[in-house]
GROMACS .gro file of C-alpha atoms in nm:
model
  456
    1UNK     CA    1   0.000   0.000   0.000
    2UNK     CA    2   0.291   0.236   0.078
    3UNK     CA    3   0.422   0.187  -0.273
    4UNK     CA    4   0.085   0.290  -0.416
    5UNK     CA    5   0.022   0.590  -0.192
    6UNK     CA    6   0.376   0.724  -0.153
    7UNK     CA    7   0.551   0.943  -0.405
    8UNK     CA    8   0.700   0.735  -0.683
    9UNK     CA    9   0.986   0.840  -0.900
   10UNK     CA   10   0.932   0.855  -1.274
   11UNK     CA   11   0.967   0.507  -1.420
   12UNK     CA   12   0.991   0.378  -1.774
   13UNK     CA   13   0.798   0.055  -1.822
   14UNK     CA   14   0.803  -0.142  -2.143
   15UNK     CA   15   0.449  -0.278  -2.158
   16UNK     CA   16   0.363  -0.493  -2.458
   17UNK     CA   17  -0.009  -0.441  -2.503
   18UNK     CA   18  -0.058  -0.797  -2.619
   19UNK     CA   19   0.080  -0.912  -2.280
   20UNK     CA   20  -0.202  -0.777  -2.067
   21UNK     CA   21  -0.483  -1.027  -2.113
   22UNK     CA   22  -0.742  -0.884  -1.880
   23UNK     CA   23  -1.111  -0.849  -1.904
   24UNK     CA   24  -1.153  -0.801  -2.279
   25UNK     CA   25  -1.290  -1.143  -2.348
   26UNK     CA   26  -1.642  -1.226  -2.233
   27UNK     CA   27  -1.630  -1.573  -2.093
   28UNK     CA   28  -1.327  -1.506  -1.876
   29UNK     CA   29  -1.437  -1.243  -1.624
   30UNK     CA   30  -1.313  -1.439  -1.325
   31UNK     CA   31  -0.983  -1.539  -1.476
   32UNK     CA   32  -0.946  -1.180  -1.591
   33UNK     CA   33  -0.958  -1.059  -1.231
   34UNK     CA   34  -0.660  -1.277  -1.153
   35UNK     CA   35  -0.472  -1.147  -1.455
   36UNK     CA   36  -0.557  -0.786  -1.367
   37UNK     CA   37  -0.402  -0.842  -1.027
   38UNK     CA   38  -0.093  -0.988  -1.188
   39UNK     CA   39  -0.064  -0.699  -1.434
   40UNK     CA   40  -0.118  -0.435  -1.165
   41UNK     CA   41   0.140  -0.596  -0.939
   42UNK     CA   42   0.388  -0.610  -1.224
   43UNK     CA   43   0.338  -0.243  -1.309
   44UNK     CA   44   0.349  -0.120  -0.950
   45UNK     CA   45   0.663  -0.318  -0.874
   46UNK     CA   46   0.826  -0.265  -1.212
   47UNK     CA   47   0.825  -0.640  -1.283
   48UNK     CA   48   0.791  -0.686  -1.660
   49UNK     CA   49   0.869  -1.054  -1.633
   50UNK     CA   50   0.546  -1.124  -1.444
   51UNK     CA   51   0.312  -0.959  -1.692
   52UNK     CA   52   0.043  -1.207  -1.805
   53UNK     CA   53   0.000  -1.294  -2.170
   54UNK     CA   54  -0.138  -1.304  -2.433
   55UNK     CA   55  -0.343  -0.986  -2.462
   56UNK     CA   56  -0.663  -0.903  -2.641
   57UNK     CA   57  -0.570  -0.606  -2.862
   58UNK     CA   58  -0.905  -0.420  -2.827
   59UNK     CA   59  -0.850  -0.399  -2.452
   60UNK     CA   60  -0.499  -0.266  -2.501
   61UNK     CA   61  -0.636   0.002  -2.731
   62UNK     CA   62  -0.902   0.087  -2.475
   63UNK     CA   63  -0.640   0.139  -2.203
   64UNK     CA   64  -0.437   0.351  -2.439
   65UNK     CA   65  -0.731   0.579  -2.520
   66UNK     CA   66  -0.838   0.614  -2.156
   67UNK     CA   67  -0.493   0.721  -2.039
   68UNK     CA   68  -0.393   0.920  -2.345
   69UNK     CA   69  -0.083   0.710  -2.389
   70UNK     CA   70   0.126   0.740  -2.700
   71UNK     CA   71   0.390   0.515  -2.843
   72UNK     CA   72   0.746   0.629  -2.894
   73UNK     CA   73   0.810   0.335  -3.125
   74UNK     CA   74   0.631   0.170  -3.421
   75UNK     CA   75   0.310  -0.013  -3.334
   76UNK     CA   76   0.473  -0.353  -3.380
   77UNK     CA   77   0.714  -0.274  -3.095
   78UNK     CA   78   0.640  -0.267  -2.721
   79UNK     CA   79   0.468   0.048  -2.598
   80UNK     CA   80   0.694   0.258  -2.379
   81UNK     CA   81   0.488   0.415  -2.102
   82UNK     CA   82   0.607   0.697  -1.878
   83UNK     CA   83   0.410   0.652  -1.558
   84UNK     CA   84   0.407   0.903  -1.274
   85UNK     CA   85   0.236   0.867  -0.940
   86UNK     CA   86  -0.090   1.002  -1.078
   87UNK     CA   87  -0.083   0.804  -1.403
   88UNK     CA   88  -0.028   0.485  -1.206
   89UNK     CA   89  -0.341   0.557  -1.006
   90UNK     CA   90  -0.533   0.636  -1.325
   91UNK     CA   91  -0.408   0.314  -1.478
   92UNK     CA   92  -0.521   0.109  -1.177
   93UNK     CA   93  -0.864   0.272  -1.176
   94UNK     CA   94  -0.900   0.207  -1.549
   95UNK     CA   95  -0.808  -0.157  -1.506
   96UNK     CA   96  -1.071  -0.199  -1.235
   97UNK     CA   97  -1.342  -0.028  -1.440
   98UNK     CA   98  -1.262  -0.231  -1.750
   99UNK     CA   99  -1.259  -0.556  -1.554
  100UNK     CA  100  -1.593  -0.485  -1.391
  101UNK     CA  101  -1.741  -0.410  -1.733
  102UNK     CA  102  -1.606  -0.729  -1.881
  103UNK     CA  103  -1.753  -0.934  -1.598
  104UNK     CA  104  -2.103  -0.846  -1.718
  105UNK     CA  105  -2.230  -1.112  -1.957
  106UNK     CA  106  -2.365  -0.870  -2.218
  107UNK     CA  107  -2.053  -0.658  -2.257
  108UNK     CA  108  -1.756  -0.761  -2.467
  109UNK     CA  109  -1.466  -0.597  -2.640
  110UNK     CA  110  -1.436  -0.881  -2.889
  111UNK     CA  111  -1.689  -1.107  -3.055
  112UNK     CA  112  -2.059  -1.039  -3.004
  113UNK     CA  113  -2.223  -1.276  -2.759
  114UNK     CA  114  -2.520  -1.444  -2.920
  115UNK     CA  115  -2.699  -1.777  -2.944
  116UNK     CA  116  -2.850  -1.925  -3.258
  117UNK     CA  117  -3.021  -2.245  -3.367
  118UNK     CA  118  -2.800  -2.451  -3.598
  119UNK     CA  119  -3.010  -2.770  -3.625
  120UNK     CA  120  -3.374  -2.859  -3.575
  121UNK     CA  121  -3.703  -2.680  -3.627
  122UNK     CA  122  -3.849  -2.701  -3.278
  123UNK     CA  123  -4.070  -2.996  -3.374
  124UNK     CA  124  -3.963  -3.355  -3.316
  125UNK     CA  125  -3.932  -3.561  -3.630
  126UNK     CA  126  -3.713  -3.725  -3.890
  127UNK     CA  127  -3.673  -3.677  -4.263
  128UNK     CA  128  -3.466  -3.903  -4.483
  129UNK     CA  129  -3.164  -3.698  -4.580
  130UNK     CA  130  -3.024  -3.882  -4.879
  131UNK     CA  131  -2.653  -3.890  -4.956
  132UNK     CA  132  -2.621  -3.513  -4.979
  133UNK     CA  133  -2.792  -3.441  -4.649
  134UNK     CA  134  -3.047  -3.173  -4.566
  135UNK     CA  135  -3.013  -2.817  -4.441
  136UNK     CA  136  -2.988  -2.861  -4.065
  137UNK     CA  137  -3.193  -2.556  -3.968
  138UNK     CA  138  -3.484  -2.676  -4.182
  139UNK     CA  139  -3.463  -3.041  -4.075
  140UNK     CA  140  -3.634  -3.181  -3.764
  141UNK     CA  141  -3.434  -3.357  -3.494
  142UNK     CA  142  -3.572  -3.557  -3.204
  143UNK     CA  143  -3.464  -3.500  -2.844
  144UNK     CA  144  -3.089  -3.456  -2.896
  145UNK     CA  145  -2.867  -3.547  -2.600
  146UNK     CA  146  -2.490  -3.601  -2.621
  147UNK     CA  147  -2.290  -3.377  -2.852
  148UNK     CA  148  -1.927  -3.366  -2.967
  149UNK     CA  149  -1.707  -3.238  -3.248
  150UNK     CA  150  -1.545  -3.528  -3.430
  151UNK     CA  151  -1.192  -3.568  -3.566
  152UNK     CA  152  -1.317  -3.452  -3.908
  153UNK     CA  153  -1.433  -3.119  -3.764
  154UNK     CA  154  -1.802  -3.204  -3.802
  155UNK     CA  155  -2.058  -3.182  -3.520
  156UNK     CA  156  -2.214  -3.508  -3.398
  157UNK     CA  157  -2.511  -3.559  -3.166
  158UNK     CA  158  -2.727  -3.852  -3.062
  159UNK     CA  159  -3.106  -3.862  -3.033
  160UNK     CA  160  -3.226  -4.042  -2.723
  161UNK     CA  161  -3.573  -4.121  -2.860
  162UNK     CA  162  -3.477  -4.252  -3.205
  163UNK     CA  163  -3.138  -4.405  -3.130
  164UNK     CA  164  -2.982  -4.221  -3.421
  165UNK     CA  165  -2.649  -4.040  -3.427
  166UNK     CA  166  -2.649  -3.742  -3.661
  167UNK     CA  167  -2.363  -3.558  -3.827
  168UNK     CA  168  -2.372  -3.189  -3.914
  169UNK     CA  169  -2.112  -3.047  -4.148
  170UNK     CA  170  -2.022  -2.713  -3.987
  171UNK     CA  171  -1.903  -2.579  -4.321
  172UNK     CA  172  -2.211  -2.651  -4.528
  173UNK     CA  173  -2.469  -2.671  -4.248
  174UNK     CA  174  -2.605  -2.998  -4.385
  175UNK     CA  175  -2.727  -3.286  -4.170
  176UNK     CA  176  -2.696  -3.661  -4.223
  177UNK     CA  177  -2.743  -3.975  -4.012
  178UNK     CA  178  -2.435  -4.191  -3.955
  179UNK     CA  179  -2.562  -4.452  -3.706
  180UNK     CA  180  -2.897  -4.601  -3.606
  181UNK     CA  181  -3.200  -4.720  -3.801
  182UNK     CA  182  -3.454  -4.541  -3.582
  183UNK     CA  183  -3.560  -4.848  -3.384
  184UNK     CA  184  -3.497  -4.861  -3.010
  185UNK     CA  185  -3.323  -5.194  -2.952
  186UNK     CA  186  -2.989  -5.358  -2.884
  187UNK     CA  187  -2.911  -5.509  -3.221
  188UNK     CA  188  -2.670  -5.492  -3.510
  189UNK     CA  189  -2.330  -5.586  -3.373
  190UNK     CA  190  -2.101  -5.697  -3.652
  191UNK     CA  191  -2.291  -5.499  -3.913
  192UNK     CA  192  -2.291  -5.143  -4.048
  193UNK     CA  193  -2.383  -4.861  -3.813
  194UNK     CA  194  -2.681  -4.742  -4.017
  195UNK     CA  195  -2.842  -5.087  -3.999
  196UNK     CA  196  -2.793  -5.118  -3.621
  197UNK     CA  197  -3.044  -5.035  -3.351
  198UNK     CA  198  -2.949  -4.833  -3.044
  199UNK     CA  199  -3.152  -4.802  -2.726
  200UNK     CA  200  -3.165  -4.456  -2.567
  201UNK     CA  201  -2.813  -4.334  -2.648
  202UNK     CA  202  -2.721  -4.064  -2.399
  203UNK     CA  203  -2.372  -3.961  -2.499
  204UNK     CA  204  -2.113  -4.007  -2.772
  205UNK     CA  205  -1.733  -3.969  -2.779
  206UNK     CA  206  -1.444  -4.027  -3.016
  207UNK     CA  207  -1.122  -4.195  -2.907
  208UNK     CA  208  -0.774  -4.095  -3.024
  209UNK     CA  209  -0.804  -4.326  -3.326
  210UNK     CA  210  -1.131  -4.172  -3.444
  211UNK     CA  211  -1.362  -4.456  -3.340
  212UNK     CA  212  -1.708  -4.345  -3.227
  213UNK     CA  213  -1.833  -4.468  -2.888
  214UNK     CA  214  -2.202  -4.463  -2.795
  215UNK     CA  215  -2.337  -4.525  -2.444
  216UNK     CA  216  -2.691  -4.669  -2.432
  217UNK     CA  217  -2.897  -4.625  -2.118
  218UNK     CA  218  -3.168  -4.879  -2.192
  219UNK     CA  219  -2.941  -5.142  -2.347
  220UNK     CA  220  -2.694  -5.110  -2.056
  221UNK     CA  221  -2.395  -5.113  -2.292
  222UNK     CA  222  -2.125  -4.905  -2.456
  223UNK     CA  223  -2.074  -4.973  -2.826
  224UNK     CA  224  -1.818  -4.869  -3.084
  225UNK     CA  225  -1.844  -4.775  -3.450
  226UNK     CA  226  -1.515  -4.854  -3.621
  227UNK     CA  227  -1.365  -4.551  -3.795
  228UNK     CA  228  -1.242  -4.753  -4.090
  229UNK     CA  229  -1.511  -5.014  -4.150
  230UNK     CA  230  -1.820  -4.848  -3.999
  231UNK     CA  231  -1.903  -5.174  -3.822
  232UNK     CA  232  -2.059  -5.185  -3.475
  233UNK     CA  233  -1.932  -5.381  -3.175
  234UNK     CA  234  -1.993  -5.384  -2.799
  235UNK     CA  235  -1.704  -5.280  -2.574
  236UNK     CA  236  -1.873  -5.290  -2.232
  237UNK     CA  237  -2.188  -5.448  -2.094
  238UNK     CA  238  -2.392  -5.758  -2.178
  239UNK     CA  239  -2.726  -5.600  -2.260
  240UNK     CA  240  -2.867  -5.708  -1.924
  241UNK     CA  241  -2.894  -5.469  -1.631
  242UNK     CA  242  -2.692  -5.555  -1.322
  243UNK     CA  243  -2.360  -5.514  -1.150
  244UNK     CA  244  -2.085  -5.766  -1.212
  245UNK     CA  245  -1.757  -5.827  -1.386
  246UNK     CA  246  -1.499  -5.609  -1.213
  247UNK     CA  247  -1.144  -5.729  -1.287
  248UNK     CA  248  -1.273  -5.923  -1.587
  249UNK     CA  249  -1.351  -5.849  -1.952
  250UNK     CA  250  -1.571  -5.543  -1.994
  251UNK     CA  251  -1.787  -5.721  -2.252
  252UNK     CA  252  -1.883  -5.977  -1.986
  253UNK     CA  253  -1.956  -5.719  -1.715
  254UNK     CA  254  -2.299  -5.584  -1.632
  255UNK     CA  255  -2.390  -5.216  -1.623
  256UNK     CA  256  -2.713  -5.055  -1.510
  257UNK     CA  257  -2.840  -4.758  -1.709
  258UNK     CA  258  -2.504  -4.606  -1.805
  259UNK     CA  259  -2.543  -4.242  -1.900
  260UNK     CA  260  -2.207  -4.086  -1.981
  261UNK     CA  261  -1.863  -4.175  -2.114
  262UNK     CA  262  -1.528  -3.998  -2.149
  263UNK     CA  263  -1.167  -4.084  -2.221
  264UNK     CA  264  -0.894  -3.994  -1.973
  265UNK     CA  265  -0.547  -3.887  -2.081
  266UNK     CA  266  -0.406  -4.241  -2.087
  267UNK     CA  267  -0.685  -4.359  -2.318
  268UNK     CA  268  -0.894  -4.545  -2.061
  269UNK     CA  269  -1.272  -4.519  -2.093
  270UNK     CA  270  -1.475  -4.391  -1.798
  271UNK     CA  271  -1.844  -4.480  -1.770
  272UNK     CA  272  -2.105  -4.316  -1.549
  273UNK     CA  273  -2.280  -4.634  -1.434
  274UNK     CA  274  -2.549  -4.432  -1.266
  275UNK     CA  275  -2.786  -4.718  -1.188
  276UNK     CA  276  -2.505  -4.877  -0.988
  277UNK     CA  277  -2.400  -4.543  -0.832
  278UNK     CA  278  -2.049  -4.594  -0.967
  279UNK     CA  279  -1.797  -4.468  -1.218
  280UNK     CA  280  -1.647  -4.766  -1.399
  281UNK     CA  281  -1.318  -4.772  -1.585
  282UNK     CA  282  -1.230  -4.979  -1.890
  283UNK     CA  283  -0.863  -5.039  -1.960
  284UNK     CA  284  -0.860  -5.012  -2.338
  285UNK     CA  285  -0.536  -5.206  -2.368
  286UNK     CA  286  -0.649  -5.511  -2.175
  287UNK     CA  287  -1.026  -5.473  -2.215
  288UNK     CA  288  -1.082  -5.525  -1.842
  289UNK     CA  289  -1.324  -5.325  -1.631
  290UNK     CA  290  -1.304  -5.198  -1.273
  291UNK     CA  291  -1.476  -4.955  -1.040
  292UNK     CA  292  -1.300  -4.619  -1.021
  293UNK     CA  293  -1.528  -4.474  -0.755
  294UNK     CA  294  -1.863  -4.538  -0.590
  295UNK     CA  295  -1.988  -4.807  -0.357
  296UNK     CA  296  -2.328  -4.884  -0.503
  297UNK     CA  297  -2.492  -4.705  -0.209
  298UNK     CA  298  -2.711  -4.402  -0.270
  299UNK     CA  299  -2.546  -4.188  -0.005
  300UNK     CA  300  -2.408  -3.832   0.006
  301UNK     CA  301  -2.063  -3.783  -0.139
  302UNK     CA  302  -1.814  -3.619   0.101
  303UNK     CA  303  -1.643  -3.295  -0.002
  304UNK     CA  304  -1.306  -3.465  -0.032
  305UNK     CA  305  -1.209  -3.830  -0.013
  306UNK     CA  306  -1.030  -4.116  -0.180
  307UNK     CA  307  -1.192  -4.232  -0.502
  308UNK     CA  308  -1.202  -4.592  -0.388
  309UNK     CA  309  -1.470  -4.675  -0.136
  310UNK     CA  310  -1.647  -4.337  -0.154
  311UNK     CA  311  -2.020  -4.322  -0.237
  312UNK     CA  312  -2.137  -4.122  -0.540
  313UNK     CA  313  -2.491  -3.987  -0.530
  314UNK     CA  314  -2.615  -4.002  -0.886
  315UNK     CA  315  -2.301  -3.991  -1.108
  316UNK     CA  316  -2.465  -3.854  -1.422
  317UNK     CA  317  -2.207  -3.702  -1.658
  318UNK     CA  318  -1.835  -3.645  -1.688
  319UNK     CA  319  -1.564  -3.489  -1.898
  320UNK     CA  320  -1.185  -3.489  -1.876
  321UNK     CA  321  -0.885  -3.265  -1.930
  322UNK     CA  322  -0.537  -3.334  -2.065
  323UNK     CA  323  -0.387  -3.346  -1.715
  324UNK     CA  324  -0.572  -3.663  -1.622
  325UNK     CA  325  -0.854  -3.503  -1.424
  326UNK     CA  326  -1.216  -3.602  -1.467
  327UNK     CA  327  -1.503  -3.367  -1.384
  328UNK     CA  328  -1.818  -3.535  -1.260
  329UNK     CA  329  -2.168  -3.396  -1.208
  330UNK     CA  330  -2.393  -3.568  -0.959
  331UNK     CA  331  -2.758  -3.555  -1.066
  332UNK     CA  332  -2.915  -3.626  -0.729
  333UNK     CA  333  -2.614  -3.485  -0.545
  334UNK     CA  334  -2.648  -3.148  -0.726
  335UNK     CA  335  -2.274  -3.093  -0.724
  336UNK     CA  336  -1.961  -3.101  -0.937
  337UNK     CA  337  -1.651  -3.295  -0.835
  338UNK     CA  338  -1.295  -3.304  -0.963
  339UNK     CA  339  -1.161  -3.660  -0.983
  340UNK     CA  340  -0.783  -3.682  -0.980
  341UNK     CA  341  -0.744  -4.020  -1.147
  342UNK     CA  342  -0.368  -4.030  -1.087
  343UNK     CA  343  -0.375  -3.947  -0.716
  344UNK     CA  344  -0.698  -4.139  -0.656
  345UNK     CA  345  -0.877  -3.848  -0.488
  346UNK     CA  346  -1.198  -3.652  -0.541
  347UNK     CA  347  -1.295  -3.303  -0.430
  348UNK     CA  348  -1.617  -3.101  -0.454
  349UNK     CA  349  -1.567  -2.783  -0.658
  350UNK     CA  350  -1.923  -2.659  -0.711
  351UNK     CA  351  -2.270  -2.708  -0.569
  352UNK     CA  352  -2.381  -2.740  -0.208
  353UNK     CA  353  -2.586  -3.052  -0.268
  354UNK     CA  354  -2.909  -2.861  -0.220
  355UNK     CA  355  -3.158  -2.806  -0.502
  356UNK     CA  356  -3.183  -2.450  -0.631
  357UNK     CA  357  -3.071  -2.192  -0.884
  358UNK     CA  358  -2.847  -1.959  -0.689
  359UNK     CA  359  -2.488  -1.843  -0.663
  360UNK     CA  360  -2.415  -1.661  -0.989
  361UNK     CA  361  -2.120  -1.426  -0.951
  362UNK     CA  362  -1.988  -1.601  -0.643
  363UNK     CA  363  -1.786  -1.908  -0.549
  364UNK     CA  364  -1.910  -2.226  -0.712
  365UNK     CA  365  -1.892  -2.407  -0.380
  366UNK     CA  366  -2.189  -2.213  -0.240
  367UNK     CA  367  -2.401  -2.226  -0.556
  368UNK     CA  368  -2.699  -2.456  -0.610
  369UNK     CA  369  -2.805  -2.669  -0.906
  370UNK     CA  370  -3.116  -2.859  -1.001
  371UNK     CA  371  -3.046  -3.200  -1.151
  372UNK     CA  372  -2.736  -3.123  -1.362
  373UNK     CA  373  -2.699  -3.371  -1.648
  374UNK     CA  374  -2.409  -3.259  -1.865
  375UNK     CA  375  -2.061  -3.111  -1.841
  376UNK     CA  376  -1.783  -3.000  -2.073
  377UNK     CA  377  -1.429  -2.889  -2.003
  378UNK     CA  378  -1.298  -2.598  -2.209
  379UNK     CA  379  -0.920  -2.568  -2.229
  380UNK     CA  380  -0.935  -2.227  -2.398
  381UNK     CA  381  -1.065  -2.055  -2.084
  382UNK     CA  382  -0.996  -2.330  -1.827
  383UNK     CA  383  -1.363  -2.351  -1.739
  384UNK     CA  384  -1.634  -2.609  -1.695
  385UNK     CA  385  -1.969  -2.566  -1.868
  386UNK     CA  386  -2.242  -2.735  -1.669
  387UNK     CA  387  -2.583  -2.828  -1.804
  388UNK     CA  388  -2.819  -2.737  -1.519
  389UNK     CA  389  -3.100  -2.931  -1.681
  390UNK     CA  390  -3.396  -2.875  -1.452
  391UNK     CA  391  -3.307  -2.505  -1.429
  392UNK     CA  392  -3.303  -2.494  -1.811
  393UNK     CA  393  -2.965  -2.319  -1.809
  394UNK     CA  394  -2.598  -2.356  -1.895
  395UNK     CA  395  -2.363  -2.241  -1.623
  396UNK     CA  396  -1.990  -2.180  -1.625
  397UNK     CA  397  -1.737  -2.251  -1.351
  398UNK     CA  398  -1.399  -2.084  -1.389
  399UNK     CA  399  -1.140  -2.328  -1.260
  400UNK     CA  400  -0.886  -2.048  -1.212
  401UNK     CA  401  -1.105  -1.838  -0.984
  402UNK     CA  402  -1.381  -2.076  -0.875
  403UNK     CA  403  -1.650  -1.824  -0.974
  404UNK     CA  404  -1.978  -1.951  -1.123
  405UNK     CA  405  -2.213  -1.772  -1.360
  406UNK     CA  406  -2.491  -1.845  -1.607
  407UNK     CA  407  -2.409  -1.806  -1.977
  408UNK     CA  408  -2.729  -1.932  -2.141
  409UNK     CA  409  -3.090  -1.960  -2.027
  410UNK     CA  410  -3.323  -1.771  -1.797
  411UNK     CA  411  -3.405  -2.039  -1.542
  412UNK     CA  412  -3.750  -2.078  -1.694
  413UNK     CA  413  -3.859  -2.338  -1.947
  414UNK     CA  414  -3.932  -2.209  -2.296
  415UNK     CA  415  -3.809  -2.198  -2.655
  416UNK     CA  416  -3.577  -1.910  -2.735
  417UNK     CA  417  -3.565  -1.663  -2.884
  418UNK     CA  418  -3.223  -1.677  -3.044
  419UNK     CA  419  -3.002  -1.374  -2.995
  420UNK     CA  420  -2.932  -1.262  -2.640
  421UNK     CA  421  -2.833  -1.580  -2.449
  422UNK     CA  422  -2.960  -1.436  -2.121
  423UNK     CA  423  -3.309  -1.406  -2.269
  424UNK     CA  424  -3.311  -1.736  -2.456
  425UNK     CA  425  -3.520  -1.996  -2.278
  426UNK     CA  426  -3.429  -2.364  -2.298
  427UNK     CA  427  -3.622  -2.685  -2.234
  428UNK     CA  428  -3.427  -2.944  -2.036
  429UNK     CA  429  -3.092  -2.927  -2.218
  430UNK     CA  430  -2.861  -3.227  -2.179
  431UNK     CA  431  -2.546  -3.198  -2.390
  432UNK     CA  432  -2.270  -2.939  -2.415
  433UNK     CA  433  -1.938  -2.922  -2.597
  434UNK     CA  434  -1.680  -2.643  -2.641
  435UNK     CA  435  -1.489  -2.614  -2.968
  436UNK     CA  436  -1.295  -2.332  -3.134
  437UNK     CA  437  -1.468  -2.049  -2.952
  438UNK     CA  438  -1.821  -2.191  -2.978
  439UNK     CA  439  -2.028  -2.367  -2.714
  440UNK     CA  440  -2.265  -2.624  -2.865
  441UNK     CA  441  -2.576  -2.715  -2.664
  442UNK     CA  442  -2.848  -2.972  -2.722
  443UNK     CA  443  -3.174  -2.802  -2.626
  444UNK     CA  444  -3.331  -3.142  -2.588
  445UNK     CA  445  -3.705  -3.092  -2.545
  446UNK     CA  446  -3.708  -2.802  -2.788
  447UNK     CA  447  -3.562  -3.047  -3.042
  448UNK     CA  448  -3.288  -2.805  -3.136
  449UNK     CA  449  -2.913  -2.774  -3.133
  450UNK     CA  450  -2.792  -2.426  -3.045
  451UNK     CA  451  -2.454  -2.255  -3.078
  452UNK     CA  452  -2.341  -1.996  -2.826
  453UNK     CA  453  -2.078  -1.761  -2.967
  454UNK     CA  454  -1.860  -1.498  -2.802
  455UNK     CA  455  -1.838  -1.665  -2.462
  456UNK     CA  456  -1.520  -1.871  -2.492
   0.00000   0.00000   0.00000
């Protein structure tokens, strides 16, 4: 404080404007606060080496205009700022004002924040697409759930009611079906994906080799569509509900209403075996299955504990990061947990366990959810996007700051309108996926897929 309030001698600071990544980008208000603190500390102490990077140029220009700063070198070079005691204080005030502005969901210095429908008409249905596909925004879809961008850059989602997996070319906007014949059944192993039947697929993922994995709630299995041949096979489950098979082949083990799947950094497949109140793990090299966490008992999950031997109350959906962490939402537990698969520990990072729709703008640990059913990790802003299904909203948890906010939905059930995401009503969304600056959401009971832009 003395260094801020006392008289400071004139100091030359080389400040590269693209090294001050503070609140310019909507979608990172919490992380921006941390970076503002880092930038301010660096400037006050004369520490150029601690300046955060990279910067968002519009914010740098904004700071320049507010302080009337001029460059003594060409624009491609670092800006040389002469900062006196008063200009330091002005600079700090400007940083605080800009950060507060950026923390508001409707303000951004960069891309406009908006939501739009990219597939579906709002009415459940199916039309035969033909080889060329149909325009996605004029083609009905039916209760879309899991969603992911594939290795080819196309968007894939599964329909829980029809069993189909659809592919949308993000370049042309055309929609085709790549798996499922529209009949709800467990049939078709050994044959082509389009001739197979799938029973209530809840989520889809691609492995590192480009194979498509589909988890089926009502068939109690996980199946694979081979990337080269297009043939279907079962990788976990027998088709009969139950709990058995740990330490043995996954194809001989029983699951009970599995809902979600994800691959950890070492390639192993995690399964939310929600009917058994467990997360199961399939070693893809050996094909064996084991229990990662959960006891089978429907009991509260402690805030922190070992993975092994700890109850999970409704393990509904999970996603992973490159560091080997898994992020798990508990449907009945109304909470989000980080699972350190290497250390064998879990820790609650959001949700109190109570049902509600509170906590925006504050720590995720004191917020409430209502039956969350989807989650996605975004590396670009180090955040989790949580599908708060029964609140009809998508919420974001910054992992750097722990702050939670709502990015899409009003908390009330409805259908749109597109445009302002804070005025767009949803109807029991289930799936979410972040890719190249866009957040894709399956607005399930509105029979639409929406894209939220300008948040990441």
